[in-house]
């Protein structure tokens, strides 16, 4: 990638200036005003309503601190793919030097990301994928592997047979599809049976509502596999309200120190699989790209599992079995 000197069009300058004002110091202005930043990075976050996404932005912010050569600006798409699409178009027409995007859904975000990339703006896609390969680098953990590890964990824990409820993340987003496929692969050919599955769209209230239906239909449920920790927690609350939480194991994904790991410590979740945000790696990769260094097209992050037995010791790295 060639390093470019930015000659912003007037509209772009106005846009960035408006951002600097709107974003304020909380949004990652460089600590020292000695030298103006060389590069502007636009972050498009699909929502900030979930702790994991707040953490991702925080990880980006911490990694960018100490790099006065970059200025990072943030946009929150509020879980709206159309809004996110226009935000990427705005970044592209403002002429930012690089875009970091964590897309809400694969299909609707593919075209604007490809357009910015074709225009010569490097794009780092974080956590959720788009279709095709028109971006500079994808960074994320392997969701199929995590799903498969959760399936194997469930098999070992339940001794090979049992009734399972699967609460899926948004199935138009790739982590939902991959966590589903991986889990199925993990339990294939076993006596574990998925008796109920529903798309809770990554949202705790939806998970709770879906779990209420599952509880009313199935007198026996042994384990809930939720595609994220908010979903697993919502399911737990539904089971608790029905007085059945002690009969069921709850498994989630994310493993944040202040969310999933706390649920494990409190005995609410039997396991939480770590899903690293990739925020730090995105900034490190952005700095390389902006300095003209080659980066891989794909960076895969590793993941741990937290259980009551290992959470105090920092969890256990996933093994391929
Ligand atoms: C937050 C979140 C996480 C999940 C990730 C998947 O929006 O739902 O809980 O692991 O997105 O993209």
Coordinates of C-alpha atoms and ligand atoms in Angstrom, one line a residue:
X1 CA 0.0 0.0 0.0
X2 CA 1.3 3.4 -0.8
X3 CA 1.4 6.0 1.9
X4 CA -0.6 8.9 0.8
X5 CA -0.4 12.5 1.7
X6 CA -4.0 13.7 2.3
X7 CA -5.3 16.5 0.4
X8 CA -8.8 16.5 1.6
X9 CA -11.6 18.0 -0.4
X10 CA -13.4 20.9 1.4
X11 CA -16.4 18.7 2.2
X12 CA -14.1 16.1 3.8
X13 CA -12.3 18.7 5.9
X14 CA -15.6 20.1 7.1
X15 CA -16.7 16.6 7.9
X16 CA -13.5 15.7 9.9
X17 CA -13.6 19.1 11.7
X18 CA -17.3 18.4 12.7
X19 CA -16.1 15.1 14.0
X20 CA -13.3 16.5 16.1
X21 CA -15.8 18.8 17.7
X22 CA -18.5 16.1 18.1
X23 CA -16.1 13.4 19.4
X24 CA -14.2 15.5 21.9
X25 CA -11.3 14.2 23.9
X26 CA -13.1 11.1 24.9
X27 CA -12.9 9.9 21.3
X28 CA -9.2 9.4 20.9
X29 CA -7.6 12.7 20.1
X30 CA -3.9 12.4 20.4
X31 CA -2.5 13.2 23.8
X32 CA 0.0 15.8 22.6
X33 CA -0.8 18.7 20.4
X34 CA 2.8 19.1 19.3
X35 CA 2.6 17.5 15.9
X36 CA -0.7 17.1 14.0
X37 CA -1.6 13.5 13.3
X38 CA -0.5 12.2 10.0
X39 CA -3.3 9.8 9.4
X40 CA -7.0 9.7 10.2
X41 CA -8.6 6.3 10.9
X42 CA -12.4 6.0 10.7
X43 CA -14.0 3.3 12.9
X44 CA -17.5 2.1 12.1
X45 CA -18.9 0.1 15.0
X46 CA -22.1 -1.8 14.3
X47 CA -23.5 -0.9 17.7
X48 CA -22.5 0.2 21.2
X49 CA -25.5 -1.3 23.0
X50 CA -23.5 -4.4 24.0
X51 CA -20.6 -4.6 26.5
X52 CA -18.4 -6.5 24.0
X53 CA -18.6 -3.7 21.5
X54 CA -17.9 -1.0 24.1
X55 CA -14.8 -3.1 25.0
X56 CA -13.7 -3.3 21.3
X57 CA -13.8 0.5 21.0
X58 CA -12.0 0.7 24.3
X59 CA -9.3 -1.7 23.0
X60 CA -8.9 0.4 19.9
X61 CA -8.7 3.6 22.0
X62 CA -6.0 2.2 24.3
X63 CA -3.9 0.8 21.5
X64 CA -4.1 4.2 19.7
X65 CA -2.9 6.1 22.7
X66 CA 0.7 6.8 22.5
X67 CA 0.5 7.1 18.7
X68 CA 0.1 10.8 18.0
X69 CA 0.6 10.1 14.3
X70 CA -2.9 8.7 14.1
X71 CA -6.3 10.3 14.9
X72 CA -9.1 7.9 15.4
X73 CA -12.7 8.9 14.9
X74 CA -15.7 6.7 15.8
X75 CA -19.2 6.1 14.4
X76 CA -21.9 4.0 16.0
X77 CA -24.3 2.4 13.5
X78 CA -26.8 1.6 16.3
X79 CA -27.4 -1.9 14.9
X80 CA -28.7 -0.6 11.6
X81 CA -27.0 -1.9 8.4
X82 CA -28.3 1.0 6.2
X83 CA -26.9 3.5 8.7
X84 CA -23.6 1.7 8.7
X85 CA -23.5 1.6 5.0
X86 CA -23.8 5.4 4.8
X87 CA -21.2 5.9 7.5
X88 CA -18.7 4.0 5.4
X89 CA -19.6 6.0 2.4
X90 CA -19.1 9.2 4.4
X91 CA -15.7 8.1 5.6
X92 CA -14.8 7.2 2.0
X93 CA -15.9 10.6 0.6
X94 CA -14.2 12.4 3.5
X95 CA -11.0 10.7 2.4
X96 CA -10.0 9.1 5.7
X97 CA -6.7 7.2 5.4
X98 CA -8.0 3.9 6.7
X99 CA -11.3 2.4 7.8
X100 CA -11.8 -0.1 10.6
X101 CA -15.2 -1.7 10.4
X102 CA -17.0 -4.2 12.5
X103 CA -20.0 -4.9 10.2
X104 CA -23.5 -5.7 11.4
X105 CA -24.4 -8.0 8.6
X106 CA -22.4 -9.5 5.7
X107 CA -24.5 -8.9 2.6
X108 CA -25.5 -5.2 3.0
X109 CA -22.0 -4.0 4.0
X110 CA -20.1 -5.8 1.3
X111 CA -20.7 -3.2 -1.4
X112 CA -19.7 0.0 0.5
X113 CA -16.6 -1.7 1.9
X114 CA -15.6 -3.0 -1.5
X115 CA -16.2 0.5 -3.0
X116 CA -14.0 2.2 -0.3
X117 CA -11.3 -0.4 -0.9
X118 CA -11.4 0.0 -4.7
X119 CA -11.1 3.8 -4.1
X120 CA -7.7 3.1 -2.5
X121 CA -8.7 3.3 1.1
X122 CA -7.4 0.4 3.1
X123 CA -10.1 -1.4 5.1
X124 CA -9.7 -3.6 8.1
X125 CA -12.8 -5.8 8.7
X126 CA -13.1 -6.8 12.3
X127 CA -15.0 -9.7 13.9
X128 CA -17.9 -10.1 11.5
X129 CA -17.1 -10.9 7.9
X130 CA -18.4 -9.5 4.6
X131 CA -18.8 -11.4 1.3
X132 CA -15.9 -11.8 -1.1
X133 CA -12.4 -10.4 -0.5
X134 CA -12.5 -6.8 -1.3
X135 CA -10.9 -5.5 1.8
X136 CA -7.3 -5.2 3.0
X137 CA -7.4 -7.5 6.1
X138 CA -9.8 -9.5 8.2
X139 CA -9.2 -9.9 11.9
X140 CA -11.2 -12.2 14.1
X141 CA -11.3 -15.4 16.1
X142 CA -12.3 -18.6 14.4
X143 CA -16.0 -18.9 15.2
X144 CA -16.4 -22.4 13.7
X145 CA -13.6 -23.6 16.0
X146 CA -15.2 -22.0 19.0
X147 CA -18.6 -23.5 18.1
X148 CA -17.0 -26.9 17.7
X149 CA -15.1 -26.6 21.0
X150 CA -18.4 -25.7 22.7
X151 CA -20.0 -28.8 21.1
X152 CA -17.2 -31.0 22.4
X153 CA -17.4 -29.4 25.8
X154 CA -21.2 -30.1 25.9
X155 CA -20.6 -33.7 24.9
X156 CA -18.1 -34.3 27.6
X157 CA -20.1 -32.5 30.2
X158 CA -23.4 -34.3 29.4
X159 CA -21.8 -37.7 29.0
X160 CA -22.9 -38.1 25.4
X161 CA -26.6 -37.6 25.5
X162 CA -29.0 -34.8 26.4
X163 CA -31.5 -32.2 25.2
X164 CA -30.2 -28.8 24.0
X165 CA -31.6 -25.4 23.3
X166 CA -29.5 -23.3 20.8
X167 CA -30.0 -19.6 21.0
X168 CA -28.4 -18.2 17.9
X169 CA -26.7 -14.8 17.1
X170 CA -28.0 -12.9 14.2
X171 CA -28.0 -15.5 11.4
X172 CA -27.3 -12.8 8.7
X173 CA -24.0 -12.2 10.4
X174 CA -21.1 -14.6 10.0
X175 CA -20.3 -15.4 13.6
X176 CA -23.9 -16.6 14.1
X177 CA -23.6 -18.9 11.0
X178 CA -20.2 -20.2 12.1
X179 CA -20.9 -20.7 15.7
X180 CA -24.0 -22.7 14.6
X181 CA -22.1 -24.8 12.0
X182 CA -19.2 -25.5 14.4
X183 CA -21.4 -26.6 17.2
X184 CA -23.3 -29.0 14.9
X185 CA -20.1 -30.4 13.8
X186 CA -18.9 -30.8 17.4
X187 CA -21.9 -32.9 18.4
X188 CA -22.5 -34.8 15.2
X189 CA -23.2 -38.4 15.5
X190 CA -23.7 -38.1 19.3
X191 CA -26.8 -38.6 21.5
X192 CA -27.1 -34.8 21.9
X193 CA -30.3 -33.5 20.5
X194 CA -31.1 -29.9 19.7
X195 CA -34.8 -29.7 20.6
X196 CA -35.2 -26.0 20.1
X197 CA -33.4 -23.3 18.2
X198 CA -34.1 -19.6 17.7
X199 CA -32.4 -16.5 16.4
X200 CA -32.0 -14.1 19.4
X201 CA -30.1 -11.7 17.2
X202 CA -27.3 -11.4 19.9
X203 CA -29.8 -9.7 22.2
X204 CA -30.4 -10.6 25.9
X205 CA -34.1 -9.7 25.9
X206 CA -34.8 -11.7 22.8
X207 CA -32.9 -14.7 24.3
X208 CA -35.0 -14.5 27.4
X209 CA -38.2 -14.5 25.4
X210 CA -37.1 -17.4 23.2
X211 CA -36.1 -19.3 26.3
X212 CA -39.5 -18.8 27.8
X213 CA -41.0 -20.5 24.8
X214 CA -38.5 -23.3 25.0
X215 CA -39.2 -23.9 28.7
X216 CA -43.0 -23.9 28.1
X217 CA -42.6 -26.6 25.4
X218 CA -39.9 -28.8 26.8
X219 CA -40.2 -30.3 30.3
X220 CA -36.6 -31.4 30.0
X221 CA -33.7 -29.2 28.9
X222 CA -30.1 -30.2 29.9
X223 CA -28.1 -27.4 28.3
X224 CA -28.5 -24.0 26.6
X225 CA -25.9 -23.1 24.0
X226 CA -26.1 -19.4 23.4
X227 CA -24.0 -17.7 20.8
X228 CA -23.0 -15.0 23.2
X229 CA -22.9 -14.4 26.9
X230 CA -25.8 -11.8 27.0
X231 CA -27.9 -14.5 25.3
X232 CA -26.9 -17.2 27.8
X233 CA -27.6 -14.8 30.7
X234 CA -31.1 -14.0 29.3
X235 CA -31.8 -17.7 29.1
X236 CA -30.6 -18.2 32.6
X237 CA -33.0 -15.5 33.8
X238 CA -35.9 -17.1 32.0
X239 CA -35.1 -20.5 33.6
X240 CA -34.7 -18.9 37.0
X241 CA -38.1 -17.3 36.7
X242 CA -39.5 -20.7 36.0
X243 CA -37.6 -22.3 38.9
X244 CA -35.6 -24.5 36.5
X245 CA -32.1 -22.9 36.4
X246 CA -30.6 -25.6 38.5
X247 CA -31.5 -28.4 36.1
X248 CA -29.8 -26.7 33.1
X249 CA -26.2 -25.8 32.1
X250 CA -25.7 -22.5 30.4
X251 CA -22.9 -21.9 27.9
X252 CA -22.1 -18.6 26.3
X253 CA -19.4 -16.9 24.2
X254 CA -17.4 -13.7 24.7
X255 CA -15.8 -14.3 28.0
X256 CA -15.3 -10.6 28.9
X257 CA -13.6 -10.1 32.3
X258 CA -16.5 -8.1 33.6
X259 CA -19.3 -10.1 32.0
X260 CA -18.9 -13.8 31.0
X261 CA -16.1 -14.5 33.4
X262 CA -18.1 -13.0 36.2
X263 CA -21.1 -15.1 35.3
X264 CA -18.9 -18.2 35.4
X265 CA -17.5 -17.2 38.8
X266 CA -21.0 -16.7 40.1
X267 CA -22.2 -20.1 38.9
X268 CA -24.6 -18.6 36.3
X269 CA -22.7 -20.0 33.3
X270 CA -21.1 -23.4 33.2
X271 CA -18.7 -22.2 30.5
X272 CA -17.9 -19.1 28.5
X273 CA -15.7 -19.2 25.4
X274 CA -13.5 -16.2 24.9
X275 CA -14.1 -14.1 21.8
X276 CA -11.3 -11.5 21.6
X277 CA -12.4 -8.1 20.3
X278 CA -9.3 -7.7 18.0
X279 CA -9.3 -3.9 18.8
X280 CA -5.6 -3.8 19.6
X281 CA -4.6 -6.0 16.7
X282 CA -6.6 -3.7 14.4
X283 CA -4.7 -0.6 15.4
X284 CA -1.4 -2.5 15.2
X285 CA -2.3 -3.7 11.7
X286 CA -3.5 -0.2 10.7
X287 CA -0.2 1.3 11.7
X288 CA 1.6 -1.2 9.5
X289 CA -0.6 -0.6 6.5
X290 CA -0.3 3.2 6.9
X291 CA 3.5 2.9 7.0
X292 CA 3.5 0.9 3.8
X293 CA 4.2 -2.5 5.3
X294 CA 2.6 -5.6 3.9
X295 CA 0.0 -7.3 6.2
X296 CA -1.7 -10.7 5.8
X297 CA -5.1 -10.8 4.4
X298 CA -6.4 -12.7 7.4
X299 CA -5.4 -12.6 11.1
X300 CA -6.9 -15.3 13.3
X301 CA -7.1 -14.7 17.0
X302 CA -7.0 -17.5 19.5
X303 CA -9.6 -18.1 22.2
X304 CA -9.9 -19.6 25.7
X305 CA -12.6 -21.3 27.6
X306 CA -13.5 -20.2 31.1
X307 CA -15.1 -22.7 33.5
X308 CA -15.6 -22.6 37.3
X309 CA -12.5 -24.8 37.5
X310 CA -10.1 -22.6 35.5
X311 CA -11.5 -19.1 35.6
X312 CA -9.4 -17.9 38.5
X313 CA -6.3 -19.2 36.7
X314 CA -7.1 -17.3 33.5
X315 CA -9.0 -20.0 31.5
X316 CA -7.7 -22.6 29.2
X317 CA -6.7 -22.2 25.5
X318 CA -8.8 -24.1 23.1
X319 CA -7.5 -27.4 22.0
X320 CA -8.4 -29.0 18.7
X321 CA -10.3 -32.0 20.0
Ligands
LIG1 C1 -21.7 -8.0 20.2 C2 -21.7 -9.4 19.8 C3 -20.9 -10.2 20.7 C4 -20.6 -11.3 19.8 C5 -20.2 -10.6 18.5 C6 -20.3 -11.4 17.3 O1 -22.4 -7.2 19.2 O2 -23.0 -9.8 19.7 O3 -21.6 -10.6 21.8 O4 -19.6 -12.2 20.2 O5 -21.1 -9.5 18.5 O6 -20.1 -10.6 16.2

